[in-house]
Backbone as JSON Lines, residues from 0, in Angstrom:
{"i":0,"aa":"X","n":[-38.77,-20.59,-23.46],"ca":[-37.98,-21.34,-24.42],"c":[-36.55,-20.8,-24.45]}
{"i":1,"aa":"X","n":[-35.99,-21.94,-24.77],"ca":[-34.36,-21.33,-24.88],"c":[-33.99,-21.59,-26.07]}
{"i":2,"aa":"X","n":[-33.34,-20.9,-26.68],"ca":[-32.25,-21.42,-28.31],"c":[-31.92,-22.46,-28.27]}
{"i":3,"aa":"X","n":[-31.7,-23.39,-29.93],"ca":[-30.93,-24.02,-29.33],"c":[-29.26,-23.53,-30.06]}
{"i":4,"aa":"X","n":[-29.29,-22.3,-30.31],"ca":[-28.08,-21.75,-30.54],"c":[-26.89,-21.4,-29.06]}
{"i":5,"aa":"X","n":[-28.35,-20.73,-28.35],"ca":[-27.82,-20.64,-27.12],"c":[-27.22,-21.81,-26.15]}
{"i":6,"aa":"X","n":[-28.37,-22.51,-26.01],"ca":[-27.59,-24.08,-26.16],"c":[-26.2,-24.69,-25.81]}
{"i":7,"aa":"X","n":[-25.71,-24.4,-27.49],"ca":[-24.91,-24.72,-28.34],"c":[-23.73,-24.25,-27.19]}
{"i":8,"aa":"X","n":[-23.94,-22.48,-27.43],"ca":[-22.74,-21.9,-26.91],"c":[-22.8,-21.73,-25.44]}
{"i":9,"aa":"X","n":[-23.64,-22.13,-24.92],"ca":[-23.3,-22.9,-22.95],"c":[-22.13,-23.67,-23.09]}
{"i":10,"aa":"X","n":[-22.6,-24.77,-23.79],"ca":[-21.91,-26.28,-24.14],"c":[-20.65,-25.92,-24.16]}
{"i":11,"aa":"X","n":[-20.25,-25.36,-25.17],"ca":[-19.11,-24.39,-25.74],"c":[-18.38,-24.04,-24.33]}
{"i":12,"aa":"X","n":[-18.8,-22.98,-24.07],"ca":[-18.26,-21.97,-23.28],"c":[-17.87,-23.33,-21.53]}
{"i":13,"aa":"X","n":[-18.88,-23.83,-21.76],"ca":[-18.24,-25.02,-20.57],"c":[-17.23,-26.16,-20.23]}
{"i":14,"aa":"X","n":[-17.65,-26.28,-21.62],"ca":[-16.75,-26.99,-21.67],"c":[-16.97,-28.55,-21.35]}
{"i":15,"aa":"X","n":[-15.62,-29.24,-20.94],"ca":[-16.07,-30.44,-19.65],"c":[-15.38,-30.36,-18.44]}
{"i":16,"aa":"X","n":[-15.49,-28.81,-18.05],"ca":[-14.72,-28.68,-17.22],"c":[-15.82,-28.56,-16.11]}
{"i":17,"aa":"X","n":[-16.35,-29.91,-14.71],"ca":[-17.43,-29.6,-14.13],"c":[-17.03,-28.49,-13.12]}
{"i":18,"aa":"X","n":[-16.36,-27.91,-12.55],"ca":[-16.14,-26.53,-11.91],"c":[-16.47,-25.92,-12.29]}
{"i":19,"aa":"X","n":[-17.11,-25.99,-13.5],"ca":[-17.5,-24.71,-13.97],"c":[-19.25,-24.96,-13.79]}
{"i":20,"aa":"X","n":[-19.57,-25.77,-13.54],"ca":[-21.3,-25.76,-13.33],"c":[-21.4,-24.82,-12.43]}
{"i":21,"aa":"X","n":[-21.33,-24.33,-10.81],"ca":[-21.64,-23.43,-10.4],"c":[-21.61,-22.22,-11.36]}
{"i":22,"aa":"X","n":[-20.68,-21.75,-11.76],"ca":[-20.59,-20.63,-12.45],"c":[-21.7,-20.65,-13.64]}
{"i":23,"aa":"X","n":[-22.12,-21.65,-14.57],"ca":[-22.95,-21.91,-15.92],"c":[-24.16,-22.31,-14.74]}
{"i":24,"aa":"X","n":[-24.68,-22.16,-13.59],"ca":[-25.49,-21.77,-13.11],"c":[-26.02,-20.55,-12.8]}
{"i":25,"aa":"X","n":[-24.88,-20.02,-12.46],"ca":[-25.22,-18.56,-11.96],"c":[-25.53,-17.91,-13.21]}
{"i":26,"aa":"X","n":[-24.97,-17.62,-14.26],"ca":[-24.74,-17.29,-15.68],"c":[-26.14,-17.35,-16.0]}
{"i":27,"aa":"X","n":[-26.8,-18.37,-15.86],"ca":[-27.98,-18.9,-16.85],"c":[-28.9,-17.96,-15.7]}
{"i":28,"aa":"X","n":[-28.82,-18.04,-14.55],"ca":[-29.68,-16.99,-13.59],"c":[-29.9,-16.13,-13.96]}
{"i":29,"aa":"X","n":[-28.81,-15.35,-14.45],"ca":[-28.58,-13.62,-14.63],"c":[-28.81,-13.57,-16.08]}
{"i":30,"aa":"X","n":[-28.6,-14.53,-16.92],"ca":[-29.32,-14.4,-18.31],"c":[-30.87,-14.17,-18.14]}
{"i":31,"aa":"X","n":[-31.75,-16.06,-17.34],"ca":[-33.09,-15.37,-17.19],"c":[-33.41,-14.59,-16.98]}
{"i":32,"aa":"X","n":[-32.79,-14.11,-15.48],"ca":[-33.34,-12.61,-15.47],"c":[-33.61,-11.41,-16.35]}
{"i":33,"aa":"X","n":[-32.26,-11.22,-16.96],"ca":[-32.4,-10.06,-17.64],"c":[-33.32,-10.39,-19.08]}
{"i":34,"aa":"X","n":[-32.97,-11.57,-19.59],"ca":[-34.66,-12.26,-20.58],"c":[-35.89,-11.75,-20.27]}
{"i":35,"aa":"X","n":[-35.62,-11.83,-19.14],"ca":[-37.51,-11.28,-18.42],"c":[-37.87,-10.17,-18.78]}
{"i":36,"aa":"X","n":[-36.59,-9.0,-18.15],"ca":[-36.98,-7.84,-18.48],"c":[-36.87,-7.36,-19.86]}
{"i":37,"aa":"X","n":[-35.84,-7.74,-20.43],"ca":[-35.83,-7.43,-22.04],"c":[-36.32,-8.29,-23.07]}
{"i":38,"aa":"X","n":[-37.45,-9.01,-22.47],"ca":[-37.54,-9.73,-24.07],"c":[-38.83,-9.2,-25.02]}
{"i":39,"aa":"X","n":[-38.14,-9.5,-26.41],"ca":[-39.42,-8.82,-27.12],"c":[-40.11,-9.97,-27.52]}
{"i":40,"aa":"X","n":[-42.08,-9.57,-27.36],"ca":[-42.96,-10.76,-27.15],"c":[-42.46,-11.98,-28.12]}
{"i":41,"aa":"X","n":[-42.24,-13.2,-27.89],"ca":[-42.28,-14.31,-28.06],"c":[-40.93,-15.12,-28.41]}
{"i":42,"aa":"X","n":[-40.4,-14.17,-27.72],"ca":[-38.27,-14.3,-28.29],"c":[-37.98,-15.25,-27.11]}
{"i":43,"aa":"X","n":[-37.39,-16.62,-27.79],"ca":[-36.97,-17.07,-26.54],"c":[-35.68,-16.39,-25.88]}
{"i":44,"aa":"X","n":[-35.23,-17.43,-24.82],"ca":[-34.03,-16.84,-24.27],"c":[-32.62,-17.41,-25.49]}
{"i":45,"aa":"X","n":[-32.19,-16.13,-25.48],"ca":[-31.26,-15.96,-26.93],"c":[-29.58,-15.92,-26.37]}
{"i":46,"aa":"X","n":[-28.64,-15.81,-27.32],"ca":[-27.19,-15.41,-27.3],"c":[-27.19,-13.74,-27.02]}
{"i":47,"aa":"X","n":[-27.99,-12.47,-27.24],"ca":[-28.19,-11.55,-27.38],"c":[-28.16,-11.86,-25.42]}
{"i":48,"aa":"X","n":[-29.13,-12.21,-24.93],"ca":[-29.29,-12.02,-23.28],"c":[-28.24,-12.65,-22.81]}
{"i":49,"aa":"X","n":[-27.85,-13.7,-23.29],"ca":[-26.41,-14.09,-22.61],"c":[-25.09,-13.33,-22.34]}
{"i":50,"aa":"X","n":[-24.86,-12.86,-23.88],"ca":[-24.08,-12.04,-23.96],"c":[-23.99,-10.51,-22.94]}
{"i":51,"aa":"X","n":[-25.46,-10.12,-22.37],"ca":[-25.47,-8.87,-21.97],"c":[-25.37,-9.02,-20.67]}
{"i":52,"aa":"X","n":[-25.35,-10.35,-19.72],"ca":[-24.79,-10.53,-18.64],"c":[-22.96,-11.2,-18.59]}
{"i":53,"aa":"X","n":[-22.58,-10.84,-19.49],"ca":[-21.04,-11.22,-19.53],"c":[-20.92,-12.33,-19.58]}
{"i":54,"aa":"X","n":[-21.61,-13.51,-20.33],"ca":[-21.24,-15.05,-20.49],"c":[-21.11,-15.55,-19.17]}
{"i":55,"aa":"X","n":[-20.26,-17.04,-19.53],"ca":[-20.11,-17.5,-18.58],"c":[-18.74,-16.5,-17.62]}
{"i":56,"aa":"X","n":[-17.77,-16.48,-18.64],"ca":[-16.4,-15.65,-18.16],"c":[-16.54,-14.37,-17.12]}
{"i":57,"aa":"X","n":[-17.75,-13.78,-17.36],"ca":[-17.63,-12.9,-16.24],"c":[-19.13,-12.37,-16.05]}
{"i":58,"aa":"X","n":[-20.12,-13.1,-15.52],"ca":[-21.0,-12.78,-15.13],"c":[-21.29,-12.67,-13.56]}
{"i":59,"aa":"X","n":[-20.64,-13.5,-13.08],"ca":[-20.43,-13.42,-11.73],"c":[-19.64,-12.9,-11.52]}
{"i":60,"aa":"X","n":[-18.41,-11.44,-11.97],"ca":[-17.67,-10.73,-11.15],"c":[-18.45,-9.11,-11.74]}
{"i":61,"aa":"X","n":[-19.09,-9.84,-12.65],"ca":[-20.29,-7.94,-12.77],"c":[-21.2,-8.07,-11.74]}
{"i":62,"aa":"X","n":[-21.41,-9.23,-11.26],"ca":[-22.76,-9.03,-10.35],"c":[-22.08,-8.72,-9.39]}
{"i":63,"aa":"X","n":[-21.39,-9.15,-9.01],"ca":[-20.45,-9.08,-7.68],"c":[-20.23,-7.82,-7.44]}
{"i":64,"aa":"X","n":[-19.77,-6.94,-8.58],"ca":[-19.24,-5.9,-8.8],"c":[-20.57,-4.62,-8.21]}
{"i":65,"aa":"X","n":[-21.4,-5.08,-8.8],"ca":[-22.7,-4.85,-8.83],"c":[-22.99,-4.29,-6.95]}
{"i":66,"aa":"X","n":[-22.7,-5.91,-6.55],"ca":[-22.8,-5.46,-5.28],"c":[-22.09,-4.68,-4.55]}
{"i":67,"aa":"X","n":[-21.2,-4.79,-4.45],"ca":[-20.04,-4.21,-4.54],"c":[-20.31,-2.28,-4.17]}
{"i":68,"aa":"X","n":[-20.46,-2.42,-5.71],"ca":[-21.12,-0.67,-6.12],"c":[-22.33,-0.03,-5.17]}
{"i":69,"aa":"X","n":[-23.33,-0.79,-4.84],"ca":[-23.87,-0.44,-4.06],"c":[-24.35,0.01,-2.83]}
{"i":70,"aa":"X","n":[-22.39,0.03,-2.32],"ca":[-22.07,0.4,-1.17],"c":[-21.53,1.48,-0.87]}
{"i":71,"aa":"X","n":[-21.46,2.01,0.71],"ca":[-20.79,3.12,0.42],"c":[-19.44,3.49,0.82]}
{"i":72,"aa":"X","n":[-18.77,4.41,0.4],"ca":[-17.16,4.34,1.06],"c":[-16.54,3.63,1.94]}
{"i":73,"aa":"X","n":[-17.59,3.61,3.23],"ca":[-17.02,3.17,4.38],"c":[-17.42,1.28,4.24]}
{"i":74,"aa":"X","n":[-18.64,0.99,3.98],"ca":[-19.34,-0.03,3.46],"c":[-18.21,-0.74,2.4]}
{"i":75,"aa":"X","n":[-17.64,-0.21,1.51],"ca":[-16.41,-0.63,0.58],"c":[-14.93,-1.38,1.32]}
{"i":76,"aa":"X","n":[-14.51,-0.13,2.64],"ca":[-13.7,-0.62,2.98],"c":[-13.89,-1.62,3.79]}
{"i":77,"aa":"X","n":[-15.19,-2.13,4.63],"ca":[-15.73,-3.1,4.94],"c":[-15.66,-4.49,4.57]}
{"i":78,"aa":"X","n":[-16.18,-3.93,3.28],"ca":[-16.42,-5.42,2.11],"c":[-15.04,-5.96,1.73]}
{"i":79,"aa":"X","n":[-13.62,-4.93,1.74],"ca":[-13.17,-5.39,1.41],"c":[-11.85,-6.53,2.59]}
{"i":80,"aa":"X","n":[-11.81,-5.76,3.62],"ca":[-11.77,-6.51,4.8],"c":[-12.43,-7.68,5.35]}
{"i":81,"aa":"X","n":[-13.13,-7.59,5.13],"ca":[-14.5,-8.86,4.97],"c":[-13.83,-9.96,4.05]}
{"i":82,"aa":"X","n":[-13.81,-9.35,2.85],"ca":[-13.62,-10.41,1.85],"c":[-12.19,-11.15,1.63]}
{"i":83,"aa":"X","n":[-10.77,-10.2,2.05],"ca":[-9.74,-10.18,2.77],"c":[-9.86,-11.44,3.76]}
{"i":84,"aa":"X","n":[-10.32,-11.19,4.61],"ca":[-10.5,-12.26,5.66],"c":[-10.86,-13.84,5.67]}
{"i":85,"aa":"X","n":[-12.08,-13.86,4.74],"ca":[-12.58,-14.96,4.2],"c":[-11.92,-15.98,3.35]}
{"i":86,"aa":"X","n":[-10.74,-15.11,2.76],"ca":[-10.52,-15.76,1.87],"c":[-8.77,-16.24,1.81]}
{"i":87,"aa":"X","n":[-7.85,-17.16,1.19],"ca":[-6.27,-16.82,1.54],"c":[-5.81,-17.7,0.45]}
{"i":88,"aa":"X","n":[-4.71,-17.77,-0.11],"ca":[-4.07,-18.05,-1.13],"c":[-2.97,-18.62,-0.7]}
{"i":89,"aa":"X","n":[-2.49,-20.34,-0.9],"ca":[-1.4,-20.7,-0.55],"c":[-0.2,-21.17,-0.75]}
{"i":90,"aa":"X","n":[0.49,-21.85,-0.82],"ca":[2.06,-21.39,-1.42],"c":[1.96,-21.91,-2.74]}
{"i":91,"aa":"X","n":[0.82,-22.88,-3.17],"ca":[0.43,-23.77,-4.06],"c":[-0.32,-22.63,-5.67]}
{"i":92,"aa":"X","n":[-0.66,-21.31,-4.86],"ca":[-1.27,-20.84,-5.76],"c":[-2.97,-20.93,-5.85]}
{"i":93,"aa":"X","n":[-2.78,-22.01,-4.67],"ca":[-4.64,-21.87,-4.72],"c":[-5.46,-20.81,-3.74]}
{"i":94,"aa":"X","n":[-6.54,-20.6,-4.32],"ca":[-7.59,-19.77,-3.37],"c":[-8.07,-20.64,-2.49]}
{"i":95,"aa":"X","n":[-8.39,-20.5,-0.76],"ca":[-8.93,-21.34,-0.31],"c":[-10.3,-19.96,0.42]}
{"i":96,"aa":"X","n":[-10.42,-21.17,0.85],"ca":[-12.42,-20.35,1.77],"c":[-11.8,-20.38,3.28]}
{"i":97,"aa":"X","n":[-11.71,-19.49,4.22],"ca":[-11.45,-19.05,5.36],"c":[-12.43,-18.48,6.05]}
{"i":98,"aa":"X","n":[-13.61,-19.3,6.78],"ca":[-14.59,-18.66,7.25],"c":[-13.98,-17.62,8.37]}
{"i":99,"aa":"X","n":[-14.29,-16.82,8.41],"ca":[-14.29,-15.77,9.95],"c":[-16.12,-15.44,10.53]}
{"i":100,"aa":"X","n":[-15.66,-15.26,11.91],"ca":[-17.05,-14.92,12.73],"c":[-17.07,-13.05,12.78]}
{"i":101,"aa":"X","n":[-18.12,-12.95,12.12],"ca":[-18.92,-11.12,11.85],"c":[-17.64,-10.63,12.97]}
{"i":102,"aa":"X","n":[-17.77,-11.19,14.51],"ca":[-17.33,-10.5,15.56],"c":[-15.68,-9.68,15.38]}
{"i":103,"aa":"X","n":[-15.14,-10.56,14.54],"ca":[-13.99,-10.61,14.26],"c":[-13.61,-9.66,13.16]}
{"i":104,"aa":"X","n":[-14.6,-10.17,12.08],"ca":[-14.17,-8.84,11.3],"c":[-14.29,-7.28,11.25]}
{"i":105,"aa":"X","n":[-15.8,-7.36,12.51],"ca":[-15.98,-6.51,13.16],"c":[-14.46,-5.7,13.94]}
{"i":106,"aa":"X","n":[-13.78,-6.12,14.71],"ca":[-12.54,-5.87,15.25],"c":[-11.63,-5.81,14.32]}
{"i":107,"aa":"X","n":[-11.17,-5.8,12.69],"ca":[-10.26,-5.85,12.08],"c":[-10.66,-4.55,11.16]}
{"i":108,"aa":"X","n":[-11.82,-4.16,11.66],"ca":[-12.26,-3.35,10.71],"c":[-12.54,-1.88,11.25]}
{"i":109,"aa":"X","n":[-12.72,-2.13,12.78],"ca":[-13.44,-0.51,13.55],"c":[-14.49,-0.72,13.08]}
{"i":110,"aa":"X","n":[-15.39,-1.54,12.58],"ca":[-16.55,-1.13,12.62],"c":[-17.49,-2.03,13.82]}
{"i":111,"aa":"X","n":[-18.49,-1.75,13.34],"ca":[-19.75,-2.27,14.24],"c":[-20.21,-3.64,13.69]}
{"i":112,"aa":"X","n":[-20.84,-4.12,14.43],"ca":[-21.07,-5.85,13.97],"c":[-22.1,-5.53,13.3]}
{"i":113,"aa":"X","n":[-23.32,-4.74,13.65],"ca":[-24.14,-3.91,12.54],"c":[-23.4,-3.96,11.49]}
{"i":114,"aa":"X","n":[-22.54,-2.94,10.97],"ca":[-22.53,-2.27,10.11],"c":[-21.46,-3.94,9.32]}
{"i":115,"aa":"X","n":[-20.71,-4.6,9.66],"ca":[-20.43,-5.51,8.81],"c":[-21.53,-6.3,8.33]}
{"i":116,"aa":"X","n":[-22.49,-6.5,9.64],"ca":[-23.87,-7.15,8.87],"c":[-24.32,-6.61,7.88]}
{"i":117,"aa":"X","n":[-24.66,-5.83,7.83],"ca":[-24.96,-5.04,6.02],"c":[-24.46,-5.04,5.08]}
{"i":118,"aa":"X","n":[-22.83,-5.4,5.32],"ca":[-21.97,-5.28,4.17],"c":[-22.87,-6.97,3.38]}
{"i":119,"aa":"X","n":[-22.48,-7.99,4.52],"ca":[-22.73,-9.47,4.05],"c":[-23.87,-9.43,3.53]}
{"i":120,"aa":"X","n":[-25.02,-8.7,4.48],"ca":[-26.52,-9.2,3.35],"c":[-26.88,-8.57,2.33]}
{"i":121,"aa":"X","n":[-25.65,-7.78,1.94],"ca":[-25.76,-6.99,0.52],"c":[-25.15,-8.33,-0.35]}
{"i":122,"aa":"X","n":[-24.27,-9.24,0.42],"ca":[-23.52,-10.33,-0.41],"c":[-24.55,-11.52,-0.6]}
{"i":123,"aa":"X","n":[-25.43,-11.43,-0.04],"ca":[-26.14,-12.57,0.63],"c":[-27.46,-12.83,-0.01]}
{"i":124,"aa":"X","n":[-28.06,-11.91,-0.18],"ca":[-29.83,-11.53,-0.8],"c":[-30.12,-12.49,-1.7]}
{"i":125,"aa":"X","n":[-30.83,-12.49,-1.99],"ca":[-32.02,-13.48,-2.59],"c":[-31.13,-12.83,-3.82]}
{"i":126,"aa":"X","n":[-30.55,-13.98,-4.81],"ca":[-30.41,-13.75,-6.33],"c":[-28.4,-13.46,-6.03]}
{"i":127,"aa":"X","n":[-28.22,-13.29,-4.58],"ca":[-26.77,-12.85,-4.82],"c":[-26.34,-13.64,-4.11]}
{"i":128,"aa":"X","n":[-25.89,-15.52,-3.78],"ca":[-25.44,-15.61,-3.04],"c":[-23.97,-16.09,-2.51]}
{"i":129,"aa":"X","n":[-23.31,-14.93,-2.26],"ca":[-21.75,-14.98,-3.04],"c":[-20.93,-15.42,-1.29]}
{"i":130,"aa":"X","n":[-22.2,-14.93,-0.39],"ca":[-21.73,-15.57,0.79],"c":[-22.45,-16.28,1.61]}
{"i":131,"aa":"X","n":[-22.03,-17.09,2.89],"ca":[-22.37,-17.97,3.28],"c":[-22.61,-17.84,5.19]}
{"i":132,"aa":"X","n":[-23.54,-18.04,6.2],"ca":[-24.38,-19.21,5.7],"c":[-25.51,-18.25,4.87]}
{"i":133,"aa":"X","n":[-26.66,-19.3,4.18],"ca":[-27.38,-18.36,3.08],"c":[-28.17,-17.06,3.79]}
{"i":134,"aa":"X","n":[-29.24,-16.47,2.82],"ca":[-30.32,-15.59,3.58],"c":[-31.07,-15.85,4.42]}
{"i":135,"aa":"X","n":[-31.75,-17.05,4.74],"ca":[-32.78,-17.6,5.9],"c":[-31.82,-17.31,7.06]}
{"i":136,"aa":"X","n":[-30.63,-17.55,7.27],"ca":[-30.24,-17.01,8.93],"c":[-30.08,-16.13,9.12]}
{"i":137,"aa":"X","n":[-30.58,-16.08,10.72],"ca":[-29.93,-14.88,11.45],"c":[-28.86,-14.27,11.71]}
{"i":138,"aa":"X","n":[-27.87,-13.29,11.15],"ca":[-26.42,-13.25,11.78],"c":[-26.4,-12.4,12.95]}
{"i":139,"aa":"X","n":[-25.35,-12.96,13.45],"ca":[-24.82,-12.25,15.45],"c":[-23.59,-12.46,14.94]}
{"i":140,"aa":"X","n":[-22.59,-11.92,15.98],"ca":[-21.34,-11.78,15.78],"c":[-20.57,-12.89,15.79]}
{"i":141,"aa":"X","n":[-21.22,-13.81,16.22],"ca":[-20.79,-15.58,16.51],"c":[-20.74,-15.8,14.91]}
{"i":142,"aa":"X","n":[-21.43,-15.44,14.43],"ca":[-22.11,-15.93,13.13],"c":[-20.83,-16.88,12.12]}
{"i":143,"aa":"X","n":[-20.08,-17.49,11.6],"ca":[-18.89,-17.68,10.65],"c":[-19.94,-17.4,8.97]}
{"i":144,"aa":"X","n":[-18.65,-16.29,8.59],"ca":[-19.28,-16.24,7.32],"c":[-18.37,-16.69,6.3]}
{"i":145,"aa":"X","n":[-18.37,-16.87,5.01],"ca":[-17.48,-17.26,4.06],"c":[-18.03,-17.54,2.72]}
{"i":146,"aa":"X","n":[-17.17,-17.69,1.89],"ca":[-17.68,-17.8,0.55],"c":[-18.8,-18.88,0.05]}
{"i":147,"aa":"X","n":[-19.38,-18.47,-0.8],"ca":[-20.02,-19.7,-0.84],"c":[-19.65,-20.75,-2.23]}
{"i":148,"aa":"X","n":[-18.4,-20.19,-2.84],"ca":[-17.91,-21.05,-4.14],"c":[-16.32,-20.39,-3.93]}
{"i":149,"aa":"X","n":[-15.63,-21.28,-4.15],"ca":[-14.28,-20.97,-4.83],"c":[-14.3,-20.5,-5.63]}
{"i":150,"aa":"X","n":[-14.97,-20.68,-6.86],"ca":[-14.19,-20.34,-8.26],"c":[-14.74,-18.82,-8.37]}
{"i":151,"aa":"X","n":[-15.45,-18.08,-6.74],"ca":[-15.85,-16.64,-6.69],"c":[-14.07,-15.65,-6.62]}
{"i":152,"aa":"X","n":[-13.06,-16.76,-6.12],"ca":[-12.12,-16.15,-5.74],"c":[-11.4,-15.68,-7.06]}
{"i":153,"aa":"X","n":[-11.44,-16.77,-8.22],"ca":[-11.16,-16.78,-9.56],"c":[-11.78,-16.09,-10.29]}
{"i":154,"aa":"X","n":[-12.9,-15.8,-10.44],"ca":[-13.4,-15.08,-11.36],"c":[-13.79,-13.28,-10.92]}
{"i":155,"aa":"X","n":[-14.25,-13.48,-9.66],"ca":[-14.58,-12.03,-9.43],"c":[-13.26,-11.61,-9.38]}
{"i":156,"aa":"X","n":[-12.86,-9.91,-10.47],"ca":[-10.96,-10.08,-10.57],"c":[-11.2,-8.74,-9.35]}
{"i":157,"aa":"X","n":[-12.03,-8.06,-8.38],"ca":[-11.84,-7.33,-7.52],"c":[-11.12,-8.5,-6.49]}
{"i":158,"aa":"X","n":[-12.19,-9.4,-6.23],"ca":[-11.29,-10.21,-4.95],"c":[-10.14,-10.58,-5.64]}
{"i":159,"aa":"X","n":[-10.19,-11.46,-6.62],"ca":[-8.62,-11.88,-6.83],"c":[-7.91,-11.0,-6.86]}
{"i":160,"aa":"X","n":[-7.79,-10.04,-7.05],"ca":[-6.7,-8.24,-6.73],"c":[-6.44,-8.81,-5.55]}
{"i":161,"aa":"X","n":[-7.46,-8.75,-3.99],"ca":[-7.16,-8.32,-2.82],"c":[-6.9,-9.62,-2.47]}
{"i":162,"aa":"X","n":[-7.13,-11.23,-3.04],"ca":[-6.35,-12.1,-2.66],"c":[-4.89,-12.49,-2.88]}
{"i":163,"aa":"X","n":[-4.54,-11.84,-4.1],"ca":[-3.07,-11.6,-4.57],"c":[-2.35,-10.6,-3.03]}
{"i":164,"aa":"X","n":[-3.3,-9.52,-2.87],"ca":[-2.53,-8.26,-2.09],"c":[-2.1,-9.24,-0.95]}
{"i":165,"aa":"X","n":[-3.11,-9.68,-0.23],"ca":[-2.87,-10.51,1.03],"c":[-1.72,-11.37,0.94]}
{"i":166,"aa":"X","n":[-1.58,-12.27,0.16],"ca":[-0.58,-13.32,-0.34],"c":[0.4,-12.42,-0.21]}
{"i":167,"aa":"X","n":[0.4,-11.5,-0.85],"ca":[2.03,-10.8,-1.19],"c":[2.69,-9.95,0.4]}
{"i":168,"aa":"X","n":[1.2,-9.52,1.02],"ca":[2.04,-9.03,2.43],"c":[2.06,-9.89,3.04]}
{"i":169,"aa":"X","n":[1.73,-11.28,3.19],"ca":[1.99,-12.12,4.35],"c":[2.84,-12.96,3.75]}
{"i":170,"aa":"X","n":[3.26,-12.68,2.81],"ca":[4.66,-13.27,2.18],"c":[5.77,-12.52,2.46]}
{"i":171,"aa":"X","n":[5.63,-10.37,2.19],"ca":[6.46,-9.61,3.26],"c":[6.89,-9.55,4.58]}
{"i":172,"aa":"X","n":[5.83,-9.88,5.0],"ca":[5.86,-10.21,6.71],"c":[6.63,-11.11,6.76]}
C-alpha cells in the first residue's frame, strides 16, 4: 500500500512537468526499496521512505553517487572520463548524450577495456541503470555506451560539475 499523503506529494513534487516521469520513476524505485527494508509491520509506503531516498530532487544523484563511491581511485578517474565523454553541453546550454565505444574511452583513459568495463557495469546493474546499452549485453570494445536519460546530466550535480568543466575547456581551446 501506498499513502495517499504520499500520493499527494509525488503529484506535488512533479508537477506537470512530463520530463520529470523518468526521474518520479526512479524515485518511487528507491523509495520501494528502501520501504522493504525499513518498514514497520503493516506501514504502508509513507513520506518518511520518500523522504530518506532524497525525493524526487535528488534521488538519482545519491544513487549515482552511490555508485560512484563504490569505486576505486583509479576506477573514479575512469568513471569520470567515461562520463566526460558520453556526455557534452552546447552553446545553447543544453546537456546532450554522446555515445562513445568502451575502445575509445579505453584510449582516453590508459586504461584497459577491462577495467572501463567495470567502471560501466557498476553504472549498469540491475536497479542502477544510469547507462546504456542495458545489463543483458555483452560489452567488447566496439560496444557504444551512453546515458540512458538526460535529465541524469541535470540532476546528478557530480556529472553536471564535469559537464560544465568540459564546456568551459573546449570553450578555452
Amino acid at each position: 500500500k501506498i499513502s495517499t499523503r504520499l500520493v499527494k506529494k509525488l503529484l506535488s513534487d512533479i508537477g506537470d512537468n512530463q520530463d520529470q516521469l523518468p526521474i518520479m520513476q526512479h524515485a518511487l524505485m528507491r523509495t520501494w526499496d528502501y520501504w522493504v527494508a525499513n518498514r514497520d509491520p503493516g506501514e504502508p509506503m509513507d513520506i518518511r521512505h520518500y523522504n530518506a531516498i532524497g525525493r524526487i530532487s535528488q534521488a538519482l544523484s545519491l544513487h549515482a553517487n552511490e555508485a560512484y563511491d563504490e569505486l576505486s581511485a583509479i576506477e573514479k578517474e575512469i568513471a569520470e572520463a567515461l562520463f566526460k565523454s558520453v556526455t557534452e553541453k552546447n552553446q545553447e546550454n543544453q546537456g546532450l548524450r554522446r555515445p562513445a565505444k568502451i575502445r575509445l574511452i579505453s584510449e582516453l583513459t590508459g586504461s584497459t577495456e577491462e577495467e572501463v568495463i567495470t567502471v560501466v557495469e557498476c553504472f549498469r546493474k540491475r536497479g542502477r541503470s544510469f547507462l546504456m546499452p542495458g545489463a543483458h549485453m555483452t560489452l567488447t570494445g566496439s560496444t557504444n555506451i551512453e546515458l540512458s536519460h538526460e535529465s541524469l546530466m541535470r540532476i546528478w550535480t557530480r556529472l553536471s560539475n564535469w559537464v560544465e568543466e568540459e564546456f568551459e575547456s573546449a570553450q578555452l581551446y
